[in-house]
Amino acid sequence: REQAAGKTKKCCTGTVEDLNSIFCCCSRQVGAMQFICQRSDGSPFVVAGPCWPFCSFFTVPLIGGLSYLVLYFCIIDESTPVPFWAAYLYCPLIALTLASLFMVSCRDPGMMERISEDEESSGAFLWNEQVASYRPPDALYCRECKVLIEDYDHLCPWTGTGIGKKNMCAFKAFVVL
């Protein structure tokens, strides 16, 4: 295929963009974040971060696979001294762990909209060169996500997304579980 600059576009380069084009083909992209599902006002409902392949193909199978092995060989096996009722505690705990992982990785981390000079009248906002927008003092630019995130903490490759104001509680639950 020909691009506007006259260069040919490679179809399969082995990058995350290839996975995004295959699995997130109907999504809207903002920075490196994929809006899989949106509300009627256009705000994101289900978001995939820039490291979603690592979360999907490594973190989830790691948690699920190891949990199954522990359940099968350590809890359900009749030759172990662990009582069978421990499975009734263990399985909901694993379900809560996976639910908190999905709450972190599929939730908007607190992405900020661009703020123009007209809207920035209080003087408390700072200029951010990467997104060419004003930002509040508590918002930071994430290089991997390529967006401003309110109360940005870090990018977690295990969850596949940036950790900010809107998914911090679920992230803490995931880490504790």
mmCIF file of C-alpha atoms in Angstrom:
data_model
loop_
_atom_site.group_PDB
_atom_site.id
_atom_site.type_symbol
_atom_site.label_atom_id
_atom_site.label_comp_id
_atom_site.label_asym_id
_atom_site.label_seq_id
_atom_site.Cartn_x
_atom_site.Cartn_y
_atom_site.Cartn_z
ATOM 1 C CA ARG A 1 0.000 0.000 0.000
ATOM 2 C CA GLU A 2 1.151 3.515 -0.694
ATOM 3 C CA GLN A 3 1.203 6.186 1.983
ATOM 4 C CA ALA A 4 0.891 9.931 1.444
ATOM 5 C CA ALA A 5 4.681 10.400 1.593
ATOM 6 C CA GLY A 6 5.177 7.860 -1.197
ATOM 7 C CA LYS A 7 6.600 5.111 1.033
ATOM 8 C CA THR A 8 5.209 1.616 1.221
ATOM 9 C CA LYS A 9 3.701 0.538 4.517
ATOM 10 C CA LYS A 10 4.802 -2.846 5.827
ATOM 11 C CA CYS A 11 1.902 -5.074 6.817
ATOM 12 C CA CYS A 12 3.613 -7.201 9.461
ATOM 13 C CA THR A 13 6.492 -5.650 11.380
ATOM 14 C CA GLY A 14 6.301 -7.728 14.571
ATOM 15 C CA THR A 15 5.444 -4.781 16.811
ATOM 16 C CA VAL A 16 2.635 -3.972 19.235
ATOM 17 C CA GLU A 17 1.024 -1.895 16.482
ATOM 18 C CA ASP A 18 0.483 -5.125 14.529
ATOM 19 C CA LEU A 19 -1.350 -6.666 17.502
ATOM 20 C CA ASN A 20 -3.394 -3.472 17.915
ATOM 21 C CA SER A 21 -4.433 -3.553 14.271
ATOM 22 C CA ILE A 22 -5.443 -7.229 14.508
ATOM 23 C CA PHE A 23 -7.170 -7.417 17.916
ATOM 24 C CA CYS A 24 -8.264 -3.793 18.411
ATOM 25 C CA CYS A 25 -9.358 -3.109 14.833
ATOM 26 C CA CYS A 26 -12.656 -1.419 15.743
ATOM 27 C CA SER A 27 -11.281 0.633 18.612
ATOM 28 C CA ARG A 28 -10.428 4.310 18.802
ATOM 29 C CA GLN A 29 -6.810 5.041 19.643
ATOM 30 C CA VAL A 30 -5.756 7.938 21.881
ATOM 31 C CA GLY A 31 -1.998 8.078 22.274
ATOM 32 C CA ALA A 32 -1.026 4.442 22.770
ATOM 33 C CA MET A 33 -4.293 3.623 24.576
ATOM 34 C CA GLN A 34 -7.063 1.693 22.786
ATOM 35 C CA PHE A 35 -10.689 2.574 23.617
ATOM 36 C CA ILE A 36 -12.312 -0.837 23.169
ATOM 37 C CA CYS A 37 -15.732 0.272 24.408
ATOM 38 C CA GLN A 38 -17.044 3.820 24.920
ATOM 39 C CA ARG A 39 -19.950 5.438 26.703
ATOM 40 C CA SER A 40 -22.462 7.495 24.717
ATOM 41 C CA ASP A 41 -20.614 10.733 25.606
ATOM 42 C CA GLY A 42 -17.364 9.360 24.096
ATOM 43 C CA SER A 43 -15.592 8.709 27.393
ATOM 44 C CA PRO A 44 -13.779 5.373 27.599
ATOM 45 C CA PHE A 45 -15.455 2.426 29.302
ATOM 46 C CA VAL A 46 -13.009 -0.372 28.448
ATOM 47 C CA VAL A 47 -9.429 0.690 27.724
ATOM 48 C CA ALA A 48 -6.416 -1.362 26.648
ATOM 49 C CA GLY A 49 -3.061 0.092 27.620
ATOM 50 C CA PRO A 50 0.152 -0.033 25.592
ATOM 51 C CA CYS A 51 1.371 -3.249 27.289
ATOM 52 C CA TRP A 52 -1.890 -5.185 26.898
ATOM 53 C CA PRO A 53 -0.225 -8.083 25.026
ATOM 54 C CA PHE A 54 2.055 -8.767 28.017
ATOM 55 C CA CYS A 55 -0.916 -8.695 30.385
ATOM 56 C CA SER A 56 -3.065 -10.886 28.131
ATOM 57 C CA PHE A 57 -0.477 -13.428 27.061
ATOM 58 C CA PHE A 58 1.736 -13.571 30.158
ATOM 59 C CA THR A 59 0.144 -12.196 33.363
ATOM 60 C CA VAL A 60 -3.295 -13.796 33.002
ATOM 61 C CA PRO A 61 -1.956 -17.259 31.986
ATOM 62 C CA LEU A 62 0.658 -17.068 34.748
ATOM 63 C CA ILE A 63 -1.945 -16.354 37.440
ATOM 64 C CA GLY A 64 -4.454 -18.833 36.008
ATOM 65 C CA GLY A 65 -1.956 -21.607 35.337
ATOM 66 C CA LEU A 66 -0.130 -21.441 38.646
ATOM 67 C CA SER A 67 -3.410 -21.154 40.538
ATOM 68 C CA TYR A 68 -4.752 -24.234 38.798
ATOM 69 C CA LEU A 69 -1.578 -26.201 39.579
ATOM 70 C CA VAL A 70 -1.737 -25.220 43.263
ATOM 71 C CA LEU A 71 -5.430 -26.082 43.380
ATOM 72 C CA TYR A 72 -4.976 -29.447 41.680
ATOM 73 C CA PHE A 73 -1.767 -30.690 43.312
ATOM 74 C CA CYS A 74 -1.893 -29.030 46.749
ATOM 75 C CA ILE A 75 -5.532 -28.557 47.677
ATOM 76 C CA ILE A 76 -7.726 -31.073 45.851
ATOM 77 C CA ASP A 77 -5.215 -33.943 45.895
ATOM 78 C CA GLU A 78 -6.334 -36.409 48.565
ATOM 79 C CA SER A 79 -2.781 -37.297 49.566
ATOM 80 C CA THR A 80 -2.043 -33.753 50.818
ATOM 81 C CA PRO A 81 -2.830 -32.717 54.407
ATOM 82 C CA VAL A 82 -4.741 -29.601 53.225
ATOM 83 C CA PRO A 83 -8.473 -29.957 53.900
ATOM 84 C CA PHE A 84 -10.812 -29.943 50.913
ATOM 85 C CA TRP A 85 -12.752 -26.926 52.212
ATOM 86 C CA ALA A 86 -9.628 -24.776 51.567
ATOM 87 C CA ALA A 87 -10.611 -24.886 47.885
ATOM 88 C CA TYR A 88 -13.786 -22.972 48.801
ATOM 89 C CA LEU A 89 -11.569 -20.171 50.127
ATOM 90 C CA TYR A 90 -8.852 -20.426 47.487
ATOM 91 C CA CYS A 91 -11.047 -20.257 44.353
ATOM 92 C CA PRO A 92 -12.867 -17.005 45.281
ATOM 93 C CA LEU A 93 -9.501 -15.482 46.194
ATOM 94 C CA ILE A 94 -8.151 -16.278 42.717
ATOM 95 C CA ALA A 95 -11.363 -14.934 41.147
ATOM 96 C CA LEU A 96 -10.933 -11.675 43.110
ATOM 97 C CA THR A 97 -7.311 -11.459 41.979
ATOM 98 C CA LEU A 98 -8.281 -11.829 38.326
ATOM 99 C CA ALA A 99 -11.212 -9.412 38.723
ATOM 100 C CA SER A 100 -8.940 -6.774 40.252
ATOM 101 C CA LEU A 101 -6.426 -7.335 37.435
ATOM 102 C CA PHE A 102 -9.143 -6.717 34.845
ATOM 103 C CA MET A 103 -10.362 -3.657 36.789
ATOM 104 C CA VAL A 104 -6.839 -2.216 36.588
ATOM 105 C CA SER A 105 -5.975 -3.167 33.038
ATOM 106 C CA CYS A 106 -9.321 -2.366 31.392
ATOM 107 C CA ARG A 107 -10.153 0.864 33.204
ATOM 108 C CA ASP A 108 -9.295 4.444 32.252
ATOM 109 C CA PRO A 109 -6.280 5.346 34.430
ATOM 110 C CA GLY A 110 -7.338 9.003 34.561
ATOM 111 C CA MET A 111 -6.553 10.311 31.099
ATOM 112 C CA MET A 112 -6.807 14.086 30.817
ATOM 113 C CA GLU A 113 -8.289 16.010 27.913
ATOM 114 C CA ARG A 114 -6.277 18.749 26.254
ATOM 115 C CA ILE A 115 -6.622 22.175 27.821
ATOM 116 C CA SER A 116 -6.318 25.199 25.551
ATOM 117 C CA GLU A 117 -5.066 28.659 26.508
ATOM 118 C CA ASP A 118 -8.655 29.910 26.807
ATOM 119 C CA GLU A 119 -9.516 27.278 29.417
ATOM 120 C CA GLU A 120 -6.282 27.844 31.358
ATOM 121 C CA SER A 121 -7.260 31.049 33.116
ATOM 122 C CA SER A 122 -6.338 30.252 36.724
ATOM 123 C CA GLY A 123 -2.582 30.229 36.135
ATOM 124 C CA ALA A 124 -2.132 27.034 38.188
ATOM 125 C CA PHE A 125 -1.691 24.934 35.054
ATOM 126 C CA LEU A 126 1.688 23.975 33.581
ATOM 127 C CA TRP A 127 2.573 23.643 29.896
ATOM 128 C CA ASN A 128 3.291 20.105 28.661
ATOM 129 C CA GLU A 129 5.309 20.019 25.465
ATOM 130 C CA GLN A 130 4.688 16.334 24.619
ATOM 131 C CA VAL A 131 0.938 16.768 24.152
ATOM 132 C CA ALA A 132 0.983 20.520 23.431
ATOM 133 C CA SER A 133 -1.498 21.195 26.211
ATOM 134 C CA TYR A 134 -1.759 22.702 29.636
ATOM 135 C CA ARG A 135 -1.921 20.276 32.531
ATOM 136 C CA PRO A 136 -2.759 20.494 36.231
ATOM 137 C CA PRO A 137 0.225 20.104 38.603
ATOM 138 C CA ASP A 138 -0.840 16.571 39.646
ATOM 139 C CA ALA A 139 -1.055 15.225 36.078
ATOM 140 C CA LEU A 140 1.989 13.775 34.320
ATOM 141 C CA TYR A 141 2.741 12.602 30.810
ATOM 142 C CA CYS A 142 3.294 8.854 30.380
ATOM 143 C CA ARG A 143 5.772 8.173 27.569
ATOM 144 C CA GLU A 144 4.491 4.644 26.971
ATOM 145 C CA CYS A 145 0.779 5.535 27.081
ATOM 146 C CA LYS A 146 1.394 8.826 25.224
ATOM 147 C CA VAL A 147 -1.299 10.629 27.249
ATOM 148 C CA LEU A 148 -1.567 12.872 30.294
ATOM 149 C CA ILE A 149 -2.711 10.884 33.328
ATOM 150 C CA GLU A 150 -4.147 12.473 36.450
ATOM 151 C CA ASP A 151 -2.174 11.508 39.603
ATOM 152 C CA TYR A 152 0.110 9.352 37.435
ATOM 153 C CA ASP A 153 2.108 6.842 39.475
ATOM 154 C CA HIS A 154 3.824 4.496 37.016
ATOM 155 C CA LEU A 155 3.388 2.208 34.035
ATOM 156 C CA CYS A 156 2.850 -1.371 35.148
ATOM 157 C CA PRO A 157 3.685 -3.912 32.433
ATOM 158 C CA TRP A 158 2.032 -6.706 34.457
ATOM 159 C CA THR A 159 -1.331 -4.950 34.214
ATOM 160 C CA GLY A 160 -0.554 -3.535 30.771
ATOM 161 C CA THR A 161 -1.403 0.101 31.483
ATOM 162 C CA GLY A 162 -0.524 3.271 33.324
ATOM 163 C CA ILE A 163 -1.535 3.558 36.961
ATOM 164 C CA GLY A 164 -3.308 6.775 37.863
ATOM 165 C CA LYS A 165 -6.155 8.263 39.850
ATOM 166 C CA LYS A 166 -8.997 6.177 38.392
ATOM 167 C CA ASN A 167 -7.398 2.734 38.653
ATOM 168 C CA MET A 168 -5.156 3.131 41.720
ATOM 169 C CA CYS A 169 -7.633 1.505 44.136
ATOM 170 C CA ALA A 170 -8.001 -1.570 41.913
ATOM 171 C CA PHE A 171 -4.204 -1.704 41.490
ATOM 172 C CA LYS A 172 -3.696 -1.759 45.260
ATOM 173 C CA ALA A 173 -6.277 -4.554 45.546
ATOM 174 C CA PHE A 174 -4.471 -6.513 42.820
ATOM 175 C CA VAL A 175 -1.102 -6.129 44.550
ATOM 176 C CA VAL A 176 -2.497 -7.157 47.938
ATOM 177 C CA LEU A 177 -4.294 -10.209 46.551
#
